PDB file of N, CA, C and O in Angstrom:
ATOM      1  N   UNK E 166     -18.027  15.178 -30.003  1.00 44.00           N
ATOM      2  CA  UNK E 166     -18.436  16.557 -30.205  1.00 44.00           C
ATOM      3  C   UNK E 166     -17.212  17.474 -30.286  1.00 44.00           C
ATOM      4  O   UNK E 166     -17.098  18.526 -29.657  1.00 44.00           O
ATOM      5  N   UNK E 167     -16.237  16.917 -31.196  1.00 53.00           N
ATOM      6  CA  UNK E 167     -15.182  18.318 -31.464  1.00 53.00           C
ATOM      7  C   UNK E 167     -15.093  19.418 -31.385  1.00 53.00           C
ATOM      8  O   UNK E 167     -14.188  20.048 -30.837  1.00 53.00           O
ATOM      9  N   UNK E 168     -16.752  20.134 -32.343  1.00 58.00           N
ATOM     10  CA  UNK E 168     -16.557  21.471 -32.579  1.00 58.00           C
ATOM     11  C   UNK E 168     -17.305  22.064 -31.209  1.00 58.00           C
ATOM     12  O   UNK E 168     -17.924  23.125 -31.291  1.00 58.00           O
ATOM     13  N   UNK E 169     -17.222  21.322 -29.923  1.00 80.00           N
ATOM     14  CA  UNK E 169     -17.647  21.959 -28.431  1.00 80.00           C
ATOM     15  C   UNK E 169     -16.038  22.074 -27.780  1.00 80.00           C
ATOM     16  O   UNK E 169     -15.944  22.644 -26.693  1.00 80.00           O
ATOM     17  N   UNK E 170     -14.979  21.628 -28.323  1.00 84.00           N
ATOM     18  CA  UNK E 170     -13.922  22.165 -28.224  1.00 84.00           C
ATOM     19  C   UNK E 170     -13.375  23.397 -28.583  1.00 84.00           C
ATOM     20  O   UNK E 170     -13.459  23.771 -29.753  1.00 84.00           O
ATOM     21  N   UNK E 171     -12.652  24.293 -27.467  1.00 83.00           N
ATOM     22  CA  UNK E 171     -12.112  25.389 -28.265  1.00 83.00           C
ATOM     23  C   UNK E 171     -11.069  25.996 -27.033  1.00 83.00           C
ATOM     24  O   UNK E 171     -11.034  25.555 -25.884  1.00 83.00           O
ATOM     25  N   UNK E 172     -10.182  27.185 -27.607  1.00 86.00           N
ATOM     26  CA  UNK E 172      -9.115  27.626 -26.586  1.00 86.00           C
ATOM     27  C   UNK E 172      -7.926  26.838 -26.884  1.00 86.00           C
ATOM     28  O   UNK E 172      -7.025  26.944 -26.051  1.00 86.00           O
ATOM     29  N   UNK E 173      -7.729  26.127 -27.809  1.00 91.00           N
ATOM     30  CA  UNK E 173      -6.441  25.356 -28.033  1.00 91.00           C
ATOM     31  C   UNK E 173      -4.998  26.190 -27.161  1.00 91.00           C
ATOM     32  O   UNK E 173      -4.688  27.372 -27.306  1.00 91.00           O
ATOM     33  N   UNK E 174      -4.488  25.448 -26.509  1.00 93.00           N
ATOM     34  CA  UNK E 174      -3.415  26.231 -26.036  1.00 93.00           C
ATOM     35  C   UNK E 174      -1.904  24.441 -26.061  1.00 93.00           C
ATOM     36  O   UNK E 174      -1.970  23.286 -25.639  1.00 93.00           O
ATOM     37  N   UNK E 175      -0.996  25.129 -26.677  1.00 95.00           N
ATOM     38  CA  UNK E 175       0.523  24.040 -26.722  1.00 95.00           C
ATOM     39  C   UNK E 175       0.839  24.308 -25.729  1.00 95.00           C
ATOM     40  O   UNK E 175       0.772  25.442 -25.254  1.00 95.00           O
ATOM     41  N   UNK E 176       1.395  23.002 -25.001  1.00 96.00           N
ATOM     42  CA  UNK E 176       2.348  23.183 -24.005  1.00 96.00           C
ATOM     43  C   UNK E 176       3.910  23.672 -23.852  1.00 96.00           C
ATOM     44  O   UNK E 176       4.653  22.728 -24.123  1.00 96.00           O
ATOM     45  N   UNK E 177       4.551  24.732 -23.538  1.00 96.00           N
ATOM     46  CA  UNK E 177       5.731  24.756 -23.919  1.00 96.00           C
ATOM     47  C   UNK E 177       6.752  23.816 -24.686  1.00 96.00           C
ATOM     48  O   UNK E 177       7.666  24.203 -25.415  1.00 96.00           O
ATOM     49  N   UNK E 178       6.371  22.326 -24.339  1.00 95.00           N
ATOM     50  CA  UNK E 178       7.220  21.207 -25.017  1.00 95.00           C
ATOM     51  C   UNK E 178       6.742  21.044 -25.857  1.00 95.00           C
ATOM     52  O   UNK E 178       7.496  20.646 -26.746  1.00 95.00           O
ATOM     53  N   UNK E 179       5.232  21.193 -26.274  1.00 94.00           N
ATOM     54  CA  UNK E 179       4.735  20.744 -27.616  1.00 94.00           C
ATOM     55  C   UNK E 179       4.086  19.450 -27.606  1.00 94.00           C
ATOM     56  O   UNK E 179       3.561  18.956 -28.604  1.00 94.00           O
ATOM     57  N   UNK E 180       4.135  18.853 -26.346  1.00 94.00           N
ATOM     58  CA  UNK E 180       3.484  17.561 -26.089  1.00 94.00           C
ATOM     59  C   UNK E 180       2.266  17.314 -25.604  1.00 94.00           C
ATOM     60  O   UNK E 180       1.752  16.244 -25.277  1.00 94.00           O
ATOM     61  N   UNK E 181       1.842  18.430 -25.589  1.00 94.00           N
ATOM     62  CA  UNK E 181       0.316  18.446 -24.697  1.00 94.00           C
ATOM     63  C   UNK E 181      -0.204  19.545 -25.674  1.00 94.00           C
ATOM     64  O   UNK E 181       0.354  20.377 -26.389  1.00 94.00           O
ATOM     65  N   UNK E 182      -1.710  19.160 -25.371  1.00 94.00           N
ATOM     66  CA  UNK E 182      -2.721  20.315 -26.046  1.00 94.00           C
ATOM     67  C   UNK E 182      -3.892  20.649 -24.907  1.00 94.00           C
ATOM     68  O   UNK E 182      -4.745  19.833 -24.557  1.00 94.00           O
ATOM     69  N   UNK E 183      -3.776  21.901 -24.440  1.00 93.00           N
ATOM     70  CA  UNK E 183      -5.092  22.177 -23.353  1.00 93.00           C
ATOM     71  C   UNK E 183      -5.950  23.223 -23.741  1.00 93.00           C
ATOM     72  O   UNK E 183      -5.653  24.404 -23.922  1.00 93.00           O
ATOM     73  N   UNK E 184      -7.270  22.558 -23.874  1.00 91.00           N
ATOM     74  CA  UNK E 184      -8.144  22.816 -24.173  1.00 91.00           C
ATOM     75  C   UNK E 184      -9.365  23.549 -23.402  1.00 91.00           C
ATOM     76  O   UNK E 184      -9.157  23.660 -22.193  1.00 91.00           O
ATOM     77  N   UNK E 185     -10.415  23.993 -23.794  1.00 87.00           N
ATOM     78  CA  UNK E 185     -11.743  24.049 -22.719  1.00 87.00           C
ATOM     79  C   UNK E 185     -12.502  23.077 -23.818  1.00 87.00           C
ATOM     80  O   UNK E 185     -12.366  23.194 -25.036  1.00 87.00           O
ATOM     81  N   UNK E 186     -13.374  22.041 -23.120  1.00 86.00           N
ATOM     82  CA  UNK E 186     -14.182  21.483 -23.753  1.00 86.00           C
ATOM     83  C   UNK E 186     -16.112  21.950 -23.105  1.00 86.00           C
ATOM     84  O   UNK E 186     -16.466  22.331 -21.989  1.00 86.00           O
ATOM     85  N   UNK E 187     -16.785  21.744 -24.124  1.00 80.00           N
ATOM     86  CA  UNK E 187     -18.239  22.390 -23.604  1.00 80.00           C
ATOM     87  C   UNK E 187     -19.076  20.929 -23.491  1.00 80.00           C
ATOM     88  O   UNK E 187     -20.151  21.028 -22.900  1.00 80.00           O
ATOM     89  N   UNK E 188     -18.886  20.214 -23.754  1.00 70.00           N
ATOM     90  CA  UNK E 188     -19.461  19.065 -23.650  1.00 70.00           C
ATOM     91  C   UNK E 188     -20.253  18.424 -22.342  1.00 70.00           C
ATOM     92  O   UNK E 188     -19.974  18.013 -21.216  1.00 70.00           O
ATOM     93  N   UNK E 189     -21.782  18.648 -23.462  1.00 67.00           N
ATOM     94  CA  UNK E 189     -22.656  18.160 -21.859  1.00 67.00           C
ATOM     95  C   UNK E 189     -23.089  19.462 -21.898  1.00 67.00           C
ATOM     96  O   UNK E 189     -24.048  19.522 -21.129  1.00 67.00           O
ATOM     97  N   UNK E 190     -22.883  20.536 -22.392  1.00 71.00           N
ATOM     98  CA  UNK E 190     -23.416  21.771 -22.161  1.00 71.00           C
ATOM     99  C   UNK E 190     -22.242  22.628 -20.655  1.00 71.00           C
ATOM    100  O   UNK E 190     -22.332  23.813 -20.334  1.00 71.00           O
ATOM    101  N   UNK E 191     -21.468  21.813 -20.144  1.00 78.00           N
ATOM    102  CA  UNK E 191     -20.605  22.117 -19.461  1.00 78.00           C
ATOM    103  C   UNK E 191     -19.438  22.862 -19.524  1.00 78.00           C
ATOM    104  O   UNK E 191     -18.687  21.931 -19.235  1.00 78.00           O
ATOM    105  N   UNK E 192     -18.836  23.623 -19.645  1.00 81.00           N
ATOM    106  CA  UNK E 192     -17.090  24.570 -19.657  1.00 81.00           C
ATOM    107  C   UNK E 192     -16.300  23.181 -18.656  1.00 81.00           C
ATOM    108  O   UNK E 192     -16.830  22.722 -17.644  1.00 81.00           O
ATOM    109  N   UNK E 193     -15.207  22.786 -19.119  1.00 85.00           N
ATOM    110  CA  UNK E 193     -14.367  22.181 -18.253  1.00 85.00           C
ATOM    111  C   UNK E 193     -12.711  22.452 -19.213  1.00 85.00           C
ATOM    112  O   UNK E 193     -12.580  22.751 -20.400  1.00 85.00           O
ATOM    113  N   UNK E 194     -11.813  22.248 -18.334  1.00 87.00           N
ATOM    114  CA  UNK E 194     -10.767  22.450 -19.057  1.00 87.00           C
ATOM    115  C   UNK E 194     -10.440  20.995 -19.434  1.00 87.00           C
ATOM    116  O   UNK E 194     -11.264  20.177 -19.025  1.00 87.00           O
ATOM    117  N   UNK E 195      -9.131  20.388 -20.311  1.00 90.00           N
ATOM    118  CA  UNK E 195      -9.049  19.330 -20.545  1.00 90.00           C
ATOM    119  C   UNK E 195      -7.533  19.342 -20.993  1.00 90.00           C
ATOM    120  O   UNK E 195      -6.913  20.405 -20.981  1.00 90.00           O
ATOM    121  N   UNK E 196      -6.991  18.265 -21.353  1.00 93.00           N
ATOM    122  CA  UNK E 196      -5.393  17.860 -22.048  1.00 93.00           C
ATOM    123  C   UNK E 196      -5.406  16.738 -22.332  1.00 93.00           C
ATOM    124  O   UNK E 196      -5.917  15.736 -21.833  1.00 93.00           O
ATOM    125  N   UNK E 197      -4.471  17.045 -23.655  1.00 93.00           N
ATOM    126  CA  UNK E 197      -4.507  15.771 -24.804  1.00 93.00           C
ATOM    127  C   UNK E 197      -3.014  15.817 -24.859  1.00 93.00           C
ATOM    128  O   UNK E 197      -2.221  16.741 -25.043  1.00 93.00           O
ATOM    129  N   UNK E 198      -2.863  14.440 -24.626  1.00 91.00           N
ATOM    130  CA  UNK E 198      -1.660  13.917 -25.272  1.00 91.00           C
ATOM    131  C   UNK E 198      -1.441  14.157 -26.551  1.00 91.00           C
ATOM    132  O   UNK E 198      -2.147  13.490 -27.307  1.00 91.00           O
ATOM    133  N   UNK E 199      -0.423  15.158 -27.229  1.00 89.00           N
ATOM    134  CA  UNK E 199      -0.147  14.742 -28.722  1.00 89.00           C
ATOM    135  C   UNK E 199      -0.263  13.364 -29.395  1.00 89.00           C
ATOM    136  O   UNK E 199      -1.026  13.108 -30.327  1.00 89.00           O
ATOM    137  N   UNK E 200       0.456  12.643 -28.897  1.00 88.00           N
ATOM    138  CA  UNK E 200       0.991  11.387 -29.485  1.00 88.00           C
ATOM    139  C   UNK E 200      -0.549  10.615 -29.844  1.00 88.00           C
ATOM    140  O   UNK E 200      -0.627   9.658 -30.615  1.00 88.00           O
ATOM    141  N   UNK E 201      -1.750  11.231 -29.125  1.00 77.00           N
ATOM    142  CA  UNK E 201      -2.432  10.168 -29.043  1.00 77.00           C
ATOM    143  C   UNK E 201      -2.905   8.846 -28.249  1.00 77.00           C
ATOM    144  O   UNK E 201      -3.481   7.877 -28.745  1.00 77.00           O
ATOM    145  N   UNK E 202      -2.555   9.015 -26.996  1.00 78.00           N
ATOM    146  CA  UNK E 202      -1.904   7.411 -25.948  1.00 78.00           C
ATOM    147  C   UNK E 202      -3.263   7.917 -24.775  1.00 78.00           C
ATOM    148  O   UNK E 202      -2.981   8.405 -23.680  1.00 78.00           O
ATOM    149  N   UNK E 203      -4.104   7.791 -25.039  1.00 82.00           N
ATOM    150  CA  UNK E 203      -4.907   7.773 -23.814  1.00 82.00           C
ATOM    151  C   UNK E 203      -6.057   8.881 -24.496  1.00 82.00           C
ATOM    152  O   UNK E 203      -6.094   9.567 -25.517  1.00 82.00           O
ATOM    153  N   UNK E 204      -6.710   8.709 -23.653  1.00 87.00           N
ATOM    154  CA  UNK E 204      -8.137   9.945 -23.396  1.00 87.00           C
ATOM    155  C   UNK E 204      -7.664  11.437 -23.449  1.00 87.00           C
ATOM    156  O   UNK E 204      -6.576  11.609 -22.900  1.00 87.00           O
ATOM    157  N   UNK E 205      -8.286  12.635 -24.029  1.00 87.00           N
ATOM    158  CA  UNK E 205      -7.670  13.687 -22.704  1.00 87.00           C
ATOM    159  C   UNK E 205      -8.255  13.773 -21.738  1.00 87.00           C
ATOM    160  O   UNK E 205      -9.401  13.348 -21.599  1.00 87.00           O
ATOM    161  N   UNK E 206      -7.553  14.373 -20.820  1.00 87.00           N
ATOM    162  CA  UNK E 206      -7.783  14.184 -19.060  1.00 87.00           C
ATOM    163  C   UNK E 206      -8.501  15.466 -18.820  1.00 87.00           C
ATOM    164  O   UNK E 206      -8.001  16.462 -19.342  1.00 87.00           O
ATOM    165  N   UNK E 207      -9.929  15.658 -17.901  1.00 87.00           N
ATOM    166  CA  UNK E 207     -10.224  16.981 -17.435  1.00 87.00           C
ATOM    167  C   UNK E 207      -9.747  17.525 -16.051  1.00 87.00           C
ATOM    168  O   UNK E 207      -9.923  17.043 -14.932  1.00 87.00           O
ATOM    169  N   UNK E 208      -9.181  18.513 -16.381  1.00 85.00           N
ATOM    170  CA  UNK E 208      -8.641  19.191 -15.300  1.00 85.00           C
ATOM    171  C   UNK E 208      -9.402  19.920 -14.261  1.00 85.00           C
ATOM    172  O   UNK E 208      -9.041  20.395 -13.184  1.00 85.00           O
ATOM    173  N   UNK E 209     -10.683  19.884 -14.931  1.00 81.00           N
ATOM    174  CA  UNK E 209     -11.954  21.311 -14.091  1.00 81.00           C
ATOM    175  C   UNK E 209     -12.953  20.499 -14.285  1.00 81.00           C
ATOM    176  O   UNK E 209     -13.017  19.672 -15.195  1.00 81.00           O
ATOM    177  N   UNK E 210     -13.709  20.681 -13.509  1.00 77.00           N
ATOM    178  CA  UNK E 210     -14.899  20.590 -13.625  1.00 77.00           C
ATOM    179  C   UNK E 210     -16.169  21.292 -13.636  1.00 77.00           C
ATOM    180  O   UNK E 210     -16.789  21.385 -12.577  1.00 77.00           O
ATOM    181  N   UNK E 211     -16.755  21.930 -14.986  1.00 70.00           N
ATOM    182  CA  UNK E 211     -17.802  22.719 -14.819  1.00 70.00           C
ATOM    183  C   UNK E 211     -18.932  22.572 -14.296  1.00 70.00           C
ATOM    184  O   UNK E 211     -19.462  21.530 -13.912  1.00 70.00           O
ATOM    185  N   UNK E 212     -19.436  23.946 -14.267  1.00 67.00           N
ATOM    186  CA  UNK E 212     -20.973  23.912 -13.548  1.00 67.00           C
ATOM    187  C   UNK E 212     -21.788  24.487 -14.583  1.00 67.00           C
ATOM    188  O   UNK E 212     -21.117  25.265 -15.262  1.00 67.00           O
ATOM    189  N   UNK E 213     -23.284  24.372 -15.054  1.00 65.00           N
ATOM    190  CA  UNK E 213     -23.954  25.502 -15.744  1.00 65.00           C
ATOM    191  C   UNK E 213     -23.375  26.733 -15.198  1.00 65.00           C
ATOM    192  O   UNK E 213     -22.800  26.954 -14.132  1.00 65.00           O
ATOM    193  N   UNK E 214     -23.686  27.518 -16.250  1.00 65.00           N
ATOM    194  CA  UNK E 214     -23.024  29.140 -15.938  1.00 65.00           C
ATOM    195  C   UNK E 214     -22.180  29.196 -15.822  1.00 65.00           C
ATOM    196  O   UNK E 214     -22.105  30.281 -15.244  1.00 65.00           O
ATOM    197  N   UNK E 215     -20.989  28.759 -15.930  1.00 68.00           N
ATOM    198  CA  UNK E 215     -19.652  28.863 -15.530  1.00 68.00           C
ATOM    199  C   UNK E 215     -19.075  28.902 -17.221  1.00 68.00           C
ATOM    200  O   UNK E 215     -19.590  28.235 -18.118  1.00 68.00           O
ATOM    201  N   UNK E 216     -17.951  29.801 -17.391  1.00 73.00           N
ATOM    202  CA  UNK E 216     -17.396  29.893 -19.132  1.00 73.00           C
ATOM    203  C   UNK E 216     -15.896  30.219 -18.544  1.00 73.00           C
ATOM    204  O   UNK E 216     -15.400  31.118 -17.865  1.00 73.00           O
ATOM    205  N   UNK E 217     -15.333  28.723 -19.315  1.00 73.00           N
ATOM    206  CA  UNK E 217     -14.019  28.920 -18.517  1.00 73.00           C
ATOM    207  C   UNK E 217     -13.479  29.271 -19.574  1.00 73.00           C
ATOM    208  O   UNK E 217     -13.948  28.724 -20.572  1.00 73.00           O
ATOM    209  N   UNK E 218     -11.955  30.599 -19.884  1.00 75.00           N
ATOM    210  CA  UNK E 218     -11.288  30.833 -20.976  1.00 75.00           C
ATOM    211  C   UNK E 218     -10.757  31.019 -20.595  1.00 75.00           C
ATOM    212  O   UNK E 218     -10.646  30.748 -19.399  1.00 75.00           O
ATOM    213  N   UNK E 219      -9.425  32.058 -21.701  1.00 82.00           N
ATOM    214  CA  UNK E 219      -7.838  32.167 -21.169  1.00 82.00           C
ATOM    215  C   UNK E 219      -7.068  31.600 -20.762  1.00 82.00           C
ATOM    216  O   UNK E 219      -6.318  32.099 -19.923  1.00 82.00           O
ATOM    217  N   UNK E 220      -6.922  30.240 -21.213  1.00 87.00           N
ATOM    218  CA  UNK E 220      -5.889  29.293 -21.228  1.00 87.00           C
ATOM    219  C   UNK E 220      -4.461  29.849 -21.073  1.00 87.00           C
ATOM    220  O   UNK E 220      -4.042  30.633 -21.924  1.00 87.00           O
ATOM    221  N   UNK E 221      -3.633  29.456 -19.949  1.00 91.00           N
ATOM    222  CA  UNK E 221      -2.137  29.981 -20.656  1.00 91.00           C
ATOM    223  C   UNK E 221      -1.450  28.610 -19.163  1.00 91.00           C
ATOM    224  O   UNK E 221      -1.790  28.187 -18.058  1.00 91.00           O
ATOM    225  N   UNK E 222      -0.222  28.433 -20.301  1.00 94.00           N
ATOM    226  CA  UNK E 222       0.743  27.171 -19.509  1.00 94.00           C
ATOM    227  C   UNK E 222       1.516  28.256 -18.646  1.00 94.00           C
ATOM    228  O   UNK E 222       1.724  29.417 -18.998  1.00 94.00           O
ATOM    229  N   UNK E 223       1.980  27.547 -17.207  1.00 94.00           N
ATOM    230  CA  UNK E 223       3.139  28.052 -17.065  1.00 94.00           C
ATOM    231  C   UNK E 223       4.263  27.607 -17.775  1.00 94.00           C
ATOM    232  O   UNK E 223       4.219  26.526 -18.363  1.00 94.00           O
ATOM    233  N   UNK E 224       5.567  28.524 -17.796  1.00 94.00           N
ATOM    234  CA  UNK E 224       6.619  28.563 -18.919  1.00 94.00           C
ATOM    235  C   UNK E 224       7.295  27.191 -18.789  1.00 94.00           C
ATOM    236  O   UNK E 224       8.014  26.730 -19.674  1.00 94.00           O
ATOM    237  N   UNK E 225       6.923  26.337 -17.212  1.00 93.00           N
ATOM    238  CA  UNK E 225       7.901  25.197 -16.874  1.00 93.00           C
ATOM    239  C   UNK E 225       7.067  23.856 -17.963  1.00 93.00           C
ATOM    240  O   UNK E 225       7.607  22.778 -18.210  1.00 93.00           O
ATOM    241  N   UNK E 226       5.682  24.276 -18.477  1.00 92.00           N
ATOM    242  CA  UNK E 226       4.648  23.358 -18.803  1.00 92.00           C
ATOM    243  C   UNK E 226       4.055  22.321 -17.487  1.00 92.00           C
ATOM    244  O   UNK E 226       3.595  21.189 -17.638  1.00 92.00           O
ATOM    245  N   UNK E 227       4.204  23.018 -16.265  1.00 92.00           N
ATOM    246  CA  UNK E 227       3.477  22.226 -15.448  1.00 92.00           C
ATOM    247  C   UNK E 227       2.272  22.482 -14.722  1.00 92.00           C
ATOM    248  O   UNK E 227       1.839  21.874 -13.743  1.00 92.00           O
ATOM    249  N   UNK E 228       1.799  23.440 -15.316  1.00 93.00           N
ATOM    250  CA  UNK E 228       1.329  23.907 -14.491  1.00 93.00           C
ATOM    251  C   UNK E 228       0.067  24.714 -15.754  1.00 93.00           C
ATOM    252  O   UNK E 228       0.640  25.215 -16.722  1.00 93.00           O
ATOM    253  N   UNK E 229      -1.613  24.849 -15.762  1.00 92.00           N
ATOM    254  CA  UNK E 229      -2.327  25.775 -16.606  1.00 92.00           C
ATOM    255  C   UNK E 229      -3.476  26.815 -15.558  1.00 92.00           C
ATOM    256  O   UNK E 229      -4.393  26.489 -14.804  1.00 92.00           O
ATOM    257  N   UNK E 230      -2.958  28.031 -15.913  1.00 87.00           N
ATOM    258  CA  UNK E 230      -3.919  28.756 -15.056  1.00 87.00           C
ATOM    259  C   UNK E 230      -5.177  28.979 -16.217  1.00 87.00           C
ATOM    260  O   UNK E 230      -5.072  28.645 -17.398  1.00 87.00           O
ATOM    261  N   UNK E 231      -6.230  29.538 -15.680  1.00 86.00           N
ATOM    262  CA  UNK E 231      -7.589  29.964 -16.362  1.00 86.00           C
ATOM    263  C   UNK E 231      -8.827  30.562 -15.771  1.00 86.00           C
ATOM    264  O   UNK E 231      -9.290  30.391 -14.643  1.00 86.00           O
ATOM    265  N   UNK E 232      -9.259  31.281 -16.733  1.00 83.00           N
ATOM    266  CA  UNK E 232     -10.246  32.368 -15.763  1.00 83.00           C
ATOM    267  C   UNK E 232     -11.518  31.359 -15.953  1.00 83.00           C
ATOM    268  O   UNK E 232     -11.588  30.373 -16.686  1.00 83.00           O
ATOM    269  N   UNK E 233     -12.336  31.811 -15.222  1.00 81.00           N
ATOM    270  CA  UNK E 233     -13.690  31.235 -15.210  1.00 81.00           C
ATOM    271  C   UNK E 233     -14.588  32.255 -14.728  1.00 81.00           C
ATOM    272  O   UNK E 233     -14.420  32.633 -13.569  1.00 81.00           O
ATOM    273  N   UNK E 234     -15.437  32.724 -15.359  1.00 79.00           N
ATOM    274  CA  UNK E 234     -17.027  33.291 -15.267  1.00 79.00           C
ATOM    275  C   UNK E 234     -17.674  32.808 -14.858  1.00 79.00           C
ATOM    276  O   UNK E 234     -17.735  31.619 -15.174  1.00 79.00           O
ATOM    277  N   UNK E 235     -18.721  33.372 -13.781  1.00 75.00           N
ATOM    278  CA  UNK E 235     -19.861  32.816 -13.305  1.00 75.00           C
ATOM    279  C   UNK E 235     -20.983  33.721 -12.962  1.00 75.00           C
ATOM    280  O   UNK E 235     -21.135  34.598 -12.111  1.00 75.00           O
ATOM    281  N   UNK E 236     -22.116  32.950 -14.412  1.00 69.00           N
ATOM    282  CA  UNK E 236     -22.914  33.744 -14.711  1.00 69.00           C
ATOM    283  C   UNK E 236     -24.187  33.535 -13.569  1.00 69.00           C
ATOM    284  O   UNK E 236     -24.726  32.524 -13.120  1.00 69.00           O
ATOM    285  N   UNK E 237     -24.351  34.719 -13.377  1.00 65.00           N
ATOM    286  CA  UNK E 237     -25.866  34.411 -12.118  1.00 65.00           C
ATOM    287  C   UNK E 237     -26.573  33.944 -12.655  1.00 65.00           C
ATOM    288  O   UNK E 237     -26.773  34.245 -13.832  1.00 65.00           O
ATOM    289  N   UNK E 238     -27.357  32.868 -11.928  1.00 55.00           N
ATOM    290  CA  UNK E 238     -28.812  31.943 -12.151  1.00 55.00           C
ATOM    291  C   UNK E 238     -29.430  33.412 -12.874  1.00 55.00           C
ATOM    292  O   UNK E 238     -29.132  33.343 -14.067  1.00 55.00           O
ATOM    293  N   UNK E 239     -30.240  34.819 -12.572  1.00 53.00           N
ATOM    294  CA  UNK E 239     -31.179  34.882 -13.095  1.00 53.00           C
ATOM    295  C   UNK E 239     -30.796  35.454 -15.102  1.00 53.00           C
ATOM    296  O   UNK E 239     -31.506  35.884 -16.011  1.00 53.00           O
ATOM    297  N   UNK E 240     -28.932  35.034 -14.920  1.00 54.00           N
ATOM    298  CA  UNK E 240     -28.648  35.814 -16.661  1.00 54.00           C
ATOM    299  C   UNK E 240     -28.991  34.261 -17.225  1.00 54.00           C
ATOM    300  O   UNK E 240     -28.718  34.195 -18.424  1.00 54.00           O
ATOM    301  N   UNK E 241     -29.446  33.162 -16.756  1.00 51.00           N
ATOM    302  CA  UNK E 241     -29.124  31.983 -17.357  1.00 51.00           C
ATOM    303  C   UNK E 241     -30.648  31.887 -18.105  1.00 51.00           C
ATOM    304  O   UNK E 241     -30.696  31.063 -19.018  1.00 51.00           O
ATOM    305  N   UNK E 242     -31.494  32.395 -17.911  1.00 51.00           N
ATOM    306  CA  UNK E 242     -33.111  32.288 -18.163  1.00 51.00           C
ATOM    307  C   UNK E 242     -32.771  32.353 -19.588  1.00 51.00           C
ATOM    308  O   UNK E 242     -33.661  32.314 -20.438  1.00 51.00           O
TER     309      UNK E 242
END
């Protein structure tokens, strides 16, 4: 499910790609190896209601902060 990907963010080195993926109906954050060598890895784990965005690396690339929303049970109806 690709197009449940979105938020593309490069890692300062250019070797990583971090993402939010929606998959499952879920917000979670995620990272992909450029090269290709493995899975990407999820970093978060969503909940319904929860819309995680604003991806940004720290400048060292070790580090990804991100906001997350959390929508009340009764906006979810």
């Amino acid at each position: 499910h690709a197009g449940d990907d979105r938020t593309p963010r490069w890692s300062p080195d250019g070797s990583m790609l971090a993402f939010v993926t929606g998959r499952g109906g879920r917000d979670a954050v995620a990272v992909a190896f450029v090269d290709g060598v493995g899975p990407a890895v999820l970093l978060s784990h969503g909940h319904p209601g929860q819309d995680d965005h604003d991806l940004c690396w720290s400048s060292a690339g070790q580090r990804i902060a991100f906001a997350r929303r959390t929508i009340e049970n009764d906006q979810l109806g």
